[in-house]
Amino acid sequence: MKLFLDTANVAQVAEISSWGVLDGVTTNPSLVLKEGKDFKKNVLEMCKLVPCVSAQVTATDAEGMIKQGREYARWHKHVVVKVPMTTEGLKAIKFFASKKIKTNTTLVFSAAQAMLAAKAGATIISPFIGRLDDQGDDGMNLIADIMEIWQQHDFKTEVLVASTRHPRHILDAARLGAHICTIPYDVFKKLPMHGLTDTGLKKFQEDWKKVSNQ
Ligand code: E4P
């Protein structure tokens, strides 16, 4: 499973990418707002660090999405155009697919939406599981449904588990066979940590000091 960082902060991308485990980045207008910097400049800097950076269109009509997305795609070959899951979005996705421009369909909350986006030719679809959990639904059930449907049919579209909130979400996504999981910075930082690793390493270091003093 590919691991993406859900951020628009270049320093965070540089830090996690230095671990050697980062496959891409997802941004959205709310994450971009937090950075308050030049969007294009940030996207280009992130494109130097990872092979896949989702940049979201803000137009709501297909024509506007296509205009914006074509411009983003010209910025760098690592840019994936993020398109919202609406009927206008589907038209834009179909167009981008015909031009071999990669897309990530965002704000997917049902298996029906997932199928439609895949049929339109989306490269990636992003079901948002945390937001479903937030309203009392079971987000991971949606991933299970989508992965079951994907097994029955020949969709090439990658399933990206988005809106993750904690490490368990990432493991469940992996167990269900999702292709990609995007992870907020604070959750990503928790993944390599384990108390037994820390105490184990401390003991090894103490014992090694004793060996050196023999
Ligand atoms: C995915 O591409 C989105 O940027 C993200 O996962 C949304 O997560 P949120 O529900 O925490 O805003």
Short mmCIF file of C-alpha atoms and ligand atoms in Angstrom, two decimals:
data_model
loop_
_atom_site.label_atom_id
_atom_site.label_comp_id
_atom_site.label_asym_id
_atom_site.label_seq_id
_atom_site.Cartn_x
_atom_site.Cartn_y
_atom_site.Cartn_z
CA MET A 1 0.00 0.00 0.00
CA LYS A 2 1.31 3.44 -0.94
CA LEU A 3 1.53 6.00 1.87
CA PHE A 4 0.71 9.64 1.17
CA LEU A 5 0.96 12.65 3.47
CA ASP A 6 -2.19 14.78 3.79
CA THR A 7 -0.70 18.27 3.97
CA ALA A 8 0.19 21.42 2.07
CA ASN A 9 3.26 22.04 4.24
CA VAL A 10 6.51 21.52 2.34
CA ALA A 11 8.66 21.11 5.48
CA GLN A 12 6.41 18.24 6.63
CA VAL A 13 6.72 16.57 3.22
CA ALA A 14 10.52 16.96 3.31
CA GLU A 15 10.71 15.46 6.82
CA ILE A 16 8.55 12.37 6.16
CA SER A 17 10.01 11.89 2.70
CA SER A 18 13.49 11.72 4.27
CA TRP A 19 12.37 8.50 6.05
CA GLY A 20 12.21 6.80 2.62
CA VAL A 21 8.58 5.66 2.93
CA LEU A 22 6.56 8.47 1.33
CA ASP A 23 4.87 7.88 -2.04
CA GLY A 24 2.85 11.07 -2.47
CA VAL A 25 1.00 14.05 -1.05
CA THR A 26 -2.67 15.08 -1.01
CA THR A 27 -3.57 18.74 -0.60
CA ASN A 28 -6.96 20.42 -0.42
CA PRO A 29 -8.09 24.08 -0.17
CA SER A 30 -8.44 23.85 3.64
CA LEU A 31 -4.88 22.52 4.02
CA VAL A 32 -3.60 25.19 1.61
CA LEU A 33 -5.33 27.89 3.68
CA LYS A 34 -3.34 26.81 6.77
CA GLU A 35 -0.06 27.46 4.94
CA GLY A 36 -1.04 30.90 3.64
CA LYS A 37 1.65 30.78 0.96
CA ASP A 38 1.84 30.59 -2.80
CA PHE A 39 -0.03 27.41 -3.84
CA LYS A 40 1.84 26.83 -7.10
CA LYS A 41 5.25 27.36 -5.46
CA ASN A 42 4.37 24.85 -2.69
CA VAL A 43 3.07 22.27 -5.15
CA LEU A 44 6.22 22.57 -7.25
CA GLU A 45 8.44 22.16 -4.19
CA MET A 46 6.48 19.06 -3.14
CA CYS A 47 6.76 17.66 -6.68
CA LYS A 48 10.55 17.66 -6.23
CA LEU A 49 10.16 15.44 -3.15
CA VAL A 50 7.48 12.89 -4.17
CA PRO A 51 6.16 11.43 -7.46
CA CYS A 52 2.47 12.23 -6.88
CA VAL A 53 0.97 15.52 -5.60
CA SER A 54 -2.80 16.06 -5.69
CA ALA A 55 -3.82 19.66 -6.43
CA GLN A 56 -7.54 20.39 -6.13
CA VAL A 57 -9.55 22.44 -8.63
CA THR A 58 -11.86 25.03 -7.09
CA ALA A 59 -14.18 25.63 -10.05
CA THR A 60 -17.56 23.89 -9.73
CA ASP A 61 -18.46 23.60 -13.42
CA ALA A 62 -16.80 21.11 -15.75
CA GLU A 63 -15.45 23.80 -18.07
CA GLY A 64 -13.82 25.68 -15.18
CA MET A 65 -12.42 22.46 -13.68
CA ILE A 66 -10.93 21.50 -17.03
CA LYS A 67 -9.30 24.94 -17.46
CA GLN A 68 -7.81 24.86 -13.95
CA GLY A 69 -6.79 21.21 -14.13
CA ARG A 70 -5.03 21.60 -17.49
CA GLU A 71 -3.03 24.45 -16.00
CA TYR A 72 -2.08 22.40 -12.89
CA ALA A 73 -1.06 19.46 -15.11
CA ARG A 74 1.31 21.77 -17.03
CA TRP A 75 3.08 22.79 -13.81
CA HIS A 76 4.79 19.42 -13.28
CA LYS A 77 4.40 15.80 -14.39
CA HIS A 78 3.93 14.72 -10.76
CA VAL A 79 0.73 16.76 -10.39
CA VAL A 80 -2.53 14.80 -10.10
CA VAL A 81 -5.64 16.93 -10.63
CA LYS A 82 -8.03 16.58 -7.71
CA VAL A 83 -11.67 16.85 -8.78
CA PRO A 84 -14.75 16.81 -6.52
CA MET A 85 -17.27 13.96 -6.88
CA THR A 86 -20.11 15.83 -8.62
CA THR A 87 -21.72 15.27 -12.00
CA GLU A 88 -19.70 18.25 -13.30
CA GLY A 89 -16.64 16.59 -11.79
CA LEU A 90 -17.41 13.36 -13.66
CA LYS A 91 -17.49 15.25 -16.97
CA ALA A 92 -14.13 16.83 -16.16
CA ILE A 93 -12.65 13.45 -15.11
CA LYS A 94 -13.78 11.92 -18.42
CA PHE A 95 -12.08 14.75 -20.30
CA PHE A 96 -8.85 14.49 -18.29
CA ALA A 97 -8.77 10.71 -18.86
CA SER A 98 -9.04 11.28 -22.61
CA LYS A 99 -5.99 13.58 -22.40
CA LYS A 100 -4.07 11.17 -20.13
CA ILE A 101 -4.10 13.71 -17.30
CA LYS A 102 -4.16 11.92 -13.93
CA THR A 103 -7.05 12.63 -11.56
CA ASN A 104 -7.95 12.03 -7.94
CA THR A 105 -11.71 12.13 -7.23
CA THR A 106 -12.25 13.72 -3.84
CA LEU A 107 -15.21 13.79 -1.41
CA VAL A 108 -16.31 10.23 -2.15
CA PHE A 109 -18.77 9.02 0.50
CA SER A 110 -20.55 6.06 -1.16
CA ALA A 111 -19.72 3.00 -3.23
CA ALA A 112 -22.00 4.31 -6.01
CA GLN A 113 -19.91 7.49 -6.23
CA ALA A 114 -16.75 5.38 -6.25
CA MET A 115 -18.01 3.30 -9.20
CA LEU A 116 -19.10 6.33 -11.21
CA ALA A 117 -15.74 8.04 -10.77
CA ALA A 118 -13.93 4.85 -11.80
CA LYS A 119 -16.16 4.49 -14.87
CA ALA A 120 -15.43 8.10 -15.84
CA GLY A 121 -11.72 7.19 -15.81
CA ALA A 122 -10.41 8.51 -12.49
CA THR A 123 -6.83 7.48 -11.74
CA ILE A 124 -7.55 7.56 -8.00
CA ILE A 125 -10.70 7.82 -5.88
CA SER A 126 -10.65 9.16 -2.34
CA PRO A 127 -13.34 7.87 0.04
CA PHE A 128 -13.30 10.01 3.22
CA ILE A 129 -13.61 7.62 6.14
CA GLY A 130 -12.99 9.94 9.11
CA ARG A 131 -15.82 12.27 8.14
CA LEU A 132 -18.19 9.27 7.95
CA ASP A 133 -17.02 8.12 11.40
CA ASP A 134 -17.51 11.68 12.70
CA GLN A 135 -21.22 11.50 11.87
CA GLY A 136 -21.69 8.06 13.43
CA ASP A 137 -21.24 5.90 10.31
CA ASP A 138 -18.53 3.27 9.84
CA GLY A 139 -16.09 4.70 7.28
CA MET A 140 -14.07 1.49 7.01
CA ASN A 141 -17.22 -0.39 5.92
CA LEU A 142 -17.25 1.82 2.84
CA ILE A 143 -13.67 0.79 2.04
CA ALA A 144 -14.64 -2.88 2.51
CA ASP A 145 -17.60 -2.41 0.10
CA ILE A 146 -15.46 -0.65 -2.50
CA MET A 147 -12.66 -3.23 -2.33
CA GLU A 148 -15.21 -6.06 -2.71
CA ILE A 149 -16.67 -4.37 -5.80
CA TRP A 150 -13.17 -3.76 -7.20
CA GLN A 151 -12.42 -7.49 -6.84
CA GLN A 152 -15.49 -8.38 -8.92
CA HIS A 153 -14.75 -5.93 -11.73
CA ASP A 154 -11.82 -4.73 -13.71
CA PHE A 155 -11.48 -1.17 -12.41
CA LYS A 156 -7.94 0.17 -12.82
CA THR A 157 -8.68 3.10 -10.52
CA GLU A 158 -6.67 3.12 -7.29
CA VAL A 159 -8.57 3.36 -4.00
CA LEU A 160 -7.07 5.98 -1.68
CA VAL A 161 -8.30 5.90 1.92
CA ALA A 162 -8.64 9.56 2.96
CA SER A 163 -9.67 11.52 6.04
CA THR A 164 -7.77 9.15 8.32
CA ARG A 165 -7.65 10.07 12.00
CA HIS A 166 -5.42 7.50 13.77
CA PRO A 167 -2.96 4.63 13.12
CA ARG A 168 -5.72 1.97 13.30
CA HIS A 169 -7.30 3.49 10.19
CA ILE A 170 -4.05 2.95 8.27
CA LEU A 171 -3.73 -0.70 9.34
CA ASP A 172 -7.38 -1.44 8.53
CA ALA A 173 -6.94 0.18 5.10
CA ALA A 174 -3.90 -2.07 4.50
CA ARG A 175 -5.77 -5.20 5.65
CA LEU A 176 -8.61 -4.45 3.24
CA GLY A 177 -6.16 -4.14 0.34
CA ALA A 178 -6.60 -0.40 -0.35
CA HIS A 179 -4.00 0.84 -2.82
CA ILE A 180 -3.14 4.11 -1.07
CA CYS A 181 -3.72 5.71 2.32
CA THR A 182 -3.25 9.42 2.96
CA ILE A 183 -2.23 10.32 6.48
CA PRO A 184 -2.15 13.60 8.44
CA TYR A 185 1.32 14.65 9.68
CA ASP A 186 0.60 14.06 13.40
CA VAL A 187 -0.71 10.54 12.69
CA PHE A 188 2.25 9.75 10.38
CA LYS A 189 4.63 10.70 13.21
CA LYS A 190 2.95 8.13 15.49
CA LEU A 191 3.46 5.21 13.07
CA PRO A 192 7.15 4.43 13.78
CA MET A 193 6.74 4.76 17.56
CA HIS A 194 6.53 1.93 20.07
CA GLY A 195 7.31 2.07 23.79
CA LEU A 196 9.00 -1.36 23.70
CA THR A 197 11.32 -0.17 20.91
CA ASP A 198 12.36 2.79 23.10
CA THR A 199 12.95 0.76 26.26
CA GLY A 200 14.63 -2.03 24.26
CA LEU A 201 17.03 0.40 22.61
CA LYS A 202 17.81 2.11 25.92
CA LYS A 203 18.74 -1.25 27.46
CA PHE A 204 20.92 -2.24 24.47
CA GLN A 205 22.77 1.09 24.72
CA GLU A 206 23.30 0.73 28.47
CA ASP A 207 24.58 -2.84 28.05
CA TRP A 208 26.88 -1.83 25.20
CA LYS A 209 28.40 0.88 27.42
CA LYS A 210 29.11 -1.85 30.00
CA VAL A 211 30.80 -4.00 27.30
CA SER A 212 33.00 -1.04 26.32
CA ASN A 213 33.95 -0.51 29.99
CA GLN A 214 35.00 -4.18 30.49
C1 E4P B 1 -7.83 13.87 1.18
O1 E4P B 1 -7.32 14.00 0.08
C2 E4P B 1 -8.25 15.00 2.03
O2 E4P B 1 -7.32 16.02 1.90
C3 E4P B 1 -8.29 14.67 3.50
O3 E4P B 1 -7.96 13.33 3.77
C4 E4P B 1 -9.47 15.22 4.21
O4 E4P B 1 -9.42 14.86 5.56
P1 E4P B 1 -10.25 15.58 6.71
O5 E4P B 1 -11.57 14.93 6.80
O6 E4P B 1 -9.41 15.33 7.94
O7 E4P B 1 -10.31 17.04 6.36
#
